[in-house]
Amino acid sequence: MGDDEPVPETKLTSTKRQWAAGGKFLTGRVARPETDRLPPGQHLVKDWPVLDLGQQPHIALETWRLDVTGLVEEPLSLDWKAFQSLPQSDSLSDIHCVTTWSRYDNRWQGVLTRDLIDQVMPKPEAEYVLLTSFDGYTTNLPLIDFAAENAILATRWEGAPISRAHGGPMRLVVPHLYLWKSAKWLTRIDFRAADRAGFWERNGYHMRGDPWLEERYSGD
């Protein structure tokens, strides 16, 4: 196809034009200088502490599944092979836990959330996602945060498969929010018109969780 030839009209191109016209998924985040890299109240660690609800489900790749449901044009139900066939990307990011530790320069591999969004094509009324894990954990995100440039459905960390303790075989990573928003052992992504509190949000945590605003708890 030549540079001057029109792109064939499809549901995907039509939807993306609507997103562009409305500034969809522009987060407004700006690059921070090195002196502002560590959010307030955080301290650096070299390891990666393990925090969970006391369960670490064992998920065989043969039975693993990710369902993408709700307000989308093309719902998906992916087994491991189908998930691996989606575009694979590398990403480098810092992570920040609400328990006050941060870890710099984590290398991830997996599927960028924006590439998944391209596959399912959210409907115009979709504004939020509700994430559900294999252990029953849930958390909520504005769609604009889920679609951040470096948000990734990660299967590998530092060149190796993500361990079971850290959410393997696949977990979400949304680096610009506190890590409780990055659901481990992810099994369902539901696109919604209205926000709905997840597990920690129902138990006193902030509905969004921006580390630079210290949005730790519901009153912050």
mmCIF file of C-alpha atoms in Angstrom:
data_model
loop_
_atom_site.group_PDB
_atom_site.id
_atom_site.type_symbol
_atom_site.label_atom_id
_atom_site.label_comp_id
_atom_site.label_asym_id
_atom_site.label_seq_id
_atom_site.Cartn_x
_atom_site.Cartn_y
_atom_site.Cartn_z
ATOM 1 C CA MET A 1 0.000 0.000 0.000
ATOM 2 C CA GLY A 2 1.445 3.384 -1.009
ATOM 3 C CA ASP A 3 1.761 6.314 1.370
ATOM 4 C CA ASP A 4 -1.015 8.231 -0.384
ATOM 5 C CA GLU A 5 -3.505 5.367 -0.584
ATOM 6 C CA PRO A 6 -6.418 5.535 1.868
ATOM 7 C CA VAL A 7 -6.533 3.030 4.703
ATOM 8 C CA PRO A 8 -9.455 0.596 4.223
ATOM 9 C CA GLU A 9 -12.346 1.444 6.535
ATOM 10 C CA THR A 10 -12.891 -1.154 9.240
ATOM 11 C CA LYS A 11 -14.414 -1.172 12.718
ATOM 12 C CA LEU A 12 -10.909 -0.746 14.126
ATOM 13 C CA THR A 13 -9.928 2.263 12.005
ATOM 14 C CA SER A 14 -13.302 3.901 12.593
ATOM 15 C CA THR A 15 -12.995 3.402 16.365
ATOM 16 C CA LYS A 16 -9.434 4.711 16.430
ATOM 17 C CA ARG A 17 -10.501 7.850 14.567
ATOM 18 C CA GLN A 18 -13.139 8.424 17.249
ATOM 19 C CA TRP A 19 -10.495 7.965 19.970
ATOM 20 C CA ALA A 20 -8.147 10.411 18.238
ATOM 21 C CA ALA A 21 -10.877 13.014 17.798
ATOM 22 C CA GLY A 22 -11.751 12.802 21.485
ATOM 23 C CA GLY A 23 -8.196 12.600 22.783
ATOM 24 C CA LYS A 24 -8.926 9.107 24.122
ATOM 25 C CA PHE A 25 -6.206 7.548 26.288
ATOM 26 C CA LEU A 26 -4.103 10.710 26.566
ATOM 27 C CA THR A 27 -3.080 10.529 30.195
ATOM 28 C CA GLY A 28 -1.487 13.950 30.468
ATOM 29 C CA ARG A 29 1.454 12.437 32.329
ATOM 30 C CA VAL A 30 4.768 14.223 31.931
ATOM 31 C CA ALA A 31 8.337 12.946 32.153
ATOM 32 C CA ARG A 32 9.758 13.580 35.619
ATOM 33 C CA PRO A 33 13.354 14.616 36.328
ATOM 34 C CA GLU A 34 15.526 12.083 38.156
ATOM 35 C CA THR A 35 15.124 14.048 41.399
ATOM 36 C CA ASP A 36 11.334 13.464 41.243
ATOM 37 C CA ARG A 37 11.519 9.801 40.253
ATOM 38 C CA LEU A 38 10.772 8.495 43.761
ATOM 39 C CA PRO A 39 7.215 9.329 44.894
ATOM 40 C CA PRO A 40 6.747 10.940 48.328
ATOM 41 C CA GLY A 41 6.793 8.553 51.262
ATOM 42 C CA GLN A 42 8.541 5.782 49.300
ATOM 43 C CA HIS A 43 11.930 4.109 49.812
ATOM 44 C CA LEU A 44 13.985 2.137 47.299
ATOM 45 C CA VAL A 45 14.508 -1.622 47.472
ATOM 46 C CA LYS A 46 16.674 -3.919 45.366
ATOM 47 C CA ASP A 47 14.550 -7.056 45.793
ATOM 48 C CA TRP A 48 10.874 -7.499 44.949
ATOM 49 C CA PRO A 49 8.818 -8.086 48.132
ATOM 50 C CA VAL A 50 5.908 -10.543 47.906
ATOM 51 C CA LEU A 51 2.498 -9.315 49.087
ATOM 52 C CA ASP A 52 -0.807 -11.111 48.497
ATOM 53 C CA LEU A 53 -4.027 -12.196 50.199
ATOM 54 C CA GLY A 54 -2.440 -15.362 51.566
ATOM 55 C CA GLN A 55 -3.120 -17.453 48.474
ATOM 56 C CA GLN A 56 -0.879 -18.114 45.495
ATOM 57 C CA PRO A 57 -2.951 -20.099 43.016
ATOM 58 C CA HIS A 58 -1.208 -22.709 40.920
ATOM 59 C CA ILE A 59 -2.353 -22.154 37.329
ATOM 60 C CA ALA A 60 -1.350 -24.697 34.710
ATOM 61 C CA LEU A 61 -0.770 -23.208 31.273
ATOM 62 C CA GLU A 62 -3.048 -25.903 29.840
ATOM 63 C CA THR A 63 -6.012 -24.505 31.800
ATOM 64 C CA TRP A 64 -5.065 -20.801 31.891
ATOM 65 C CA ARG A 65 -7.589 -18.442 30.308
ATOM 66 C CA LEU A 66 -8.131 -14.698 29.950
ATOM 67 C CA ASP A 67 -11.645 -13.416 29.249
ATOM 68 C CA VAL A 68 -12.176 -9.860 27.998
ATOM 69 C CA THR A 69 -15.816 -8.887 28.395
ATOM 70 C CA GLY A 70 -18.233 -6.005 28.779
ATOM 71 C CA LEU A 71 -18.487 -2.912 26.612
ATOM 72 C CA VAL A 72 -16.289 -4.041 23.721
ATOM 73 C CA GLU A 73 -16.966 -4.685 20.052
ATOM 74 C CA GLU A 74 -14.986 -7.933 20.018
ATOM 75 C CA PRO A 75 -15.057 -9.906 23.298
ATOM 76 C CA LEU A 76 -12.202 -12.379 23.702
ATOM 77 C CA SER A 77 -11.629 -15.644 25.518
ATOM 78 C CA LEU A 78 -7.972 -16.542 25.149
ATOM 79 C CA ASP A 79 -6.094 -19.672 26.103
ATOM 80 C CA TRP A 80 -2.324 -19.455 26.669
ATOM 81 C CA LYS A 81 -1.436 -20.182 23.031
ATOM 82 C CA ALA A 82 -3.832 -17.517 21.747
ATOM 83 C CA PHE A 83 -2.533 -14.980 24.260
ATOM 84 C CA GLN A 84 1.045 -15.677 23.182
ATOM 85 C CA SER A 85 0.031 -15.080 19.553
ATOM 86 C CA LEU A 86 -0.891 -11.447 20.334
ATOM 87 C CA PRO A 87 1.808 -8.815 19.637
ATOM 88 C CA GLN A 88 4.596 -9.190 22.201
ATOM 89 C CA SER A 89 6.528 -6.183 23.528
ATOM 90 C CA ASP A 90 9.291 -5.200 25.953
ATOM 91 C CA SER A 91 8.808 -2.506 28.585
ATOM 92 C CA LEU A 92 11.001 -0.862 31.237
ATOM 93 C CA SER A 93 9.419 0.795 34.263
ATOM 94 C CA ASP A 94 9.606 1.546 37.977
ATOM 95 C CA ILE A 95 7.057 0.044 40.374
ATOM 96 C CA HIS A 96 5.669 1.529 43.602
ATOM 97 C CA CYS A 97 3.881 -0.355 46.386
ATOM 98 C CA VAL A 98 1.432 1.315 48.750
ATOM 99 C CA THR A 99 3.421 -0.267 51.623
ATOM 100 C CA THR A 100 6.096 2.377 50.803
ATOM 101 C CA TRP A 101 8.697 0.479 48.758
ATOM 102 C CA SER A 102 9.671 1.247 45.180
ATOM 103 C CA ARG A 103 11.900 -0.635 42.728
ATOM 104 C CA TYR A 104 13.507 1.020 39.713
ATOM 105 C CA ASP A 105 14.131 -0.300 36.185
ATOM 106 C CA ASN A 106 12.050 -3.453 35.939
ATOM 107 C CA ARG A 107 12.208 -5.161 32.554
ATOM 108 C CA TRP A 108 8.979 -6.777 31.390
ATOM 109 C CA GLN A 109 7.843 -8.752 28.382
ATOM 110 C CA GLY A 110 4.247 -9.393 27.426
ATOM 111 C CA VAL A 111 1.275 -7.789 25.695
ATOM 112 C CA LEU A 112 0.856 -4.032 25.975
ATOM 113 C CA THR A 113 -2.635 -3.153 27.153
ATOM 114 C CA ARG A 114 -2.996 -0.857 24.149
ATOM 115 C CA ASP A 115 -2.450 -3.819 21.829
ATOM 116 C CA LEU A 116 -5.192 -5.734 23.651
ATOM 117 C CA ILE A 117 -7.453 -2.693 23.373
ATOM 118 C CA ASP A 118 -6.842 -2.669 19.624
ATOM 119 C CA GLN A 119 -8.119 -6.249 19.506
ATOM 120 C CA VAL A 120 -11.322 -5.772 21.518
ATOM 121 C CA MET A 121 -12.242 -2.178 20.526
ATOM 122 C CA PRO A 122 -13.988 -0.667 23.590
ATOM 123 C CA LYS A 123 -17.324 0.960 22.917
ATOM 124 C CA PRO A 124 -17.542 4.760 23.353
ATOM 125 C CA GLU A 125 -19.342 4.425 26.696
ATOM 126 C CA ALA A 126 -16.565 2.291 28.214
ATOM 127 C CA GLU A 127 -14.753 4.402 30.829
ATOM 128 C CA TYR A 128 -13.484 1.853 33.380
ATOM 129 C CA VAL A 129 -12.193 -1.682 33.678
ATOM 130 C CA LEU A 130 -12.772 -4.158 36.495
ATOM 131 C CA LEU A 131 -10.007 -6.744 36.838
ATOM 132 C CA THR A 132 -10.531 -10.197 38.350
ATOM 133 C CA SER A 133 -7.793 -12.640 39.353
ATOM 134 C CA PHE A 134 -7.782 -16.446 39.623
ATOM 135 C CA ASP A 135 -7.833 -16.156 43.439
ATOM 136 C CA GLY A 136 -10.957 -13.957 43.388
ATOM 137 C CA TYR A 137 -9.106 -10.659 43.925
ATOM 138 C CA THR A 138 -10.594 -7.653 42.113
ATOM 139 C CA THR A 139 -9.459 -4.101 41.463
ATOM 140 C CA ASN A 140 -10.797 -1.241 39.358
ATOM 141 C CA LEU A 141 -9.116 1.206 36.980
ATOM 142 C CA PRO A 142 -10.170 4.119 34.818
ATOM 143 C CA LEU A 143 -9.752 2.993 31.214
ATOM 144 C CA ILE A 144 -7.378 5.899 30.630
ATOM 145 C CA ASP A 145 -5.006 4.372 33.224
ATOM 146 C CA PHE A 146 -5.380 0.819 31.928
ATOM 147 C CA ALA A 147 -4.467 2.144 28.467
ATOM 148 C CA ALA A 148 -1.313 3.969 29.615
ATOM 149 C CA GLU A 149 1.621 3.793 27.225
ATOM 150 C CA ASN A 150 3.740 1.469 29.383
ATOM 151 C CA ALA A 151 0.970 -0.636 30.952
ATOM 152 C CA ILE A 152 1.562 -4.288 30.111
ATOM 153 C CA LEU A 153 0.059 -7.736 30.586
ATOM 154 C CA ALA A 154 3.387 -9.174 31.642
ATOM 155 C CA THR A 155 4.509 -12.787 31.373
ATOM 156 C CA ARG A 156 8.247 -12.246 31.938
ATOM 157 C CA TRP A 157 10.314 -10.150 34.374
ATOM 158 C CA GLU A 158 14.051 -9.601 34.033
ATOM 159 C CA GLY A 159 14.247 -12.156 31.236
ATOM 160 C CA ALA A 160 12.534 -15.044 33.058
ATOM 161 C CA PRO A 161 8.888 -16.138 33.394
ATOM 162 C CA ILE A 162 7.131 -14.255 36.199
ATOM 163 C CA SER A 163 7.059 -16.489 39.253
ATOM 164 C CA ARG A 164 3.867 -17.796 40.781
ATOM 165 C CA ALA A 165 4.510 -15.650 43.879
ATOM 166 C CA HIS A 166 4.596 -12.501 41.764
ATOM 167 C CA GLY A 167 1.475 -13.279 39.747
ATOM 168 C CA GLY A 168 2.671 -15.670 37.059
ATOM 169 C CA PRO A 169 2.009 -16.877 34.521
ATOM 170 C CA MET A 170 0.566 -13.429 33.668
ATOM 171 C CA ARG A 171 -0.098 -10.275 35.638
ATOM 172 C CA LEU A 172 -0.973 -6.690 34.855
ATOM 173 C CA VAL A 173 1.611 -3.939 35.423
ATOM 174 C CA VAL A 174 0.401 -0.306 35.473
ATOM 175 C CA PRO A 175 3.602 1.469 36.560
ATOM 176 C CA HIS A 176 2.202 4.940 37.246
ATOM 177 C CA LEU A 177 -0.223 3.692 39.939
ATOM 178 C CA TYR A 178 0.385 1.878 43.221
ATOM 179 C CA LEU A 179 1.050 -1.788 42.614
ATOM 180 C CA TRP A 180 -2.188 -3.109 44.172
ATOM 181 C CA LYS A 181 -3.840 -1.874 40.953
ATOM 182 C CA SER A 182 -1.631 -4.254 38.925
ATOM 183 C CA ALA A 183 -3.640 -7.425 39.450
ATOM 184 C CA LYS A 184 -1.724 -10.694 39.769
ATOM 185 C CA TRP A 185 -2.956 -13.964 38.186
ATOM 186 C CA LEU A 186 -5.292 -11.977 35.936
ATOM 187 C CA THR A 187 -8.169 -13.950 34.413
ATOM 188 C CA ARG A 188 -10.850 -11.411 33.426
ATOM 189 C CA ILE A 189 -10.937 -7.817 32.193
ATOM 190 C CA ASP A 190 -14.422 -6.301 32.143
ATOM 191 C CA PHE A 191 -14.935 -2.982 30.334
ATOM 192 C CA ARG A 192 -17.612 -0.917 32.085
ATOM 193 C CA ALA A 193 -19.429 2.407 31.840
ATOM 194 C CA ALA A 194 -19.414 2.985 35.620
ATOM 195 C CA ASP A 195 -16.699 2.553 38.226
ATOM 196 C CA ARG A 196 -16.983 -0.291 40.714
ATOM 197 C CA ALA A 197 -14.744 -0.686 43.750
ATOM 198 C CA GLY A 198 -12.519 -3.763 43.927
ATOM 199 C CA PHE A 199 -11.326 -5.692 46.991
ATOM 200 C CA TRP A 200 -8.951 -3.155 48.557
ATOM 201 C CA GLU A 201 -11.047 -0.207 47.408
ATOM 202 C CA ARG A 202 -13.980 -1.644 49.413
ATOM 203 C CA ASN A 203 -11.625 -1.992 52.369
ATOM 204 C CA GLY A 204 -10.422 1.585 52.659
ATOM 205 C CA TYR A 205 -7.956 2.059 49.798
ATOM 206 C CA HIS A 206 -8.147 4.909 47.308
ATOM 207 C CA MET A 207 -10.203 4.396 44.145
ATOM 208 C CA ARG A 208 -7.291 5.461 41.885
ATOM 209 C CA GLY A 209 -3.943 5.191 43.684
ATOM 210 C CA ASP A 210 -1.552 7.780 42.229
ATOM 211 C CA PRO A 211 1.799 7.479 44.117
ATOM 212 C CA TRP A 212 2.850 11.077 43.439
ATOM 213 C CA LEU A 213 -0.375 12.330 45.028
ATOM 214 C CA GLU A 214 -0.075 9.720 47.844
ATOM 215 C CA GLU A 215 -3.533 8.407 47.062
ATOM 216 C CA ARG A 216 -3.163 5.497 49.476
ATOM 217 C CA TYR A 217 -6.450 5.484 51.356
ATOM 218 C CA SER A 218 -10.013 6.582 50.691
ATOM 219 C CA GLY A 219 -9.604 9.905 52.520
ATOM 220 C CA ASP A 220 -6.378 10.943 50.769
#
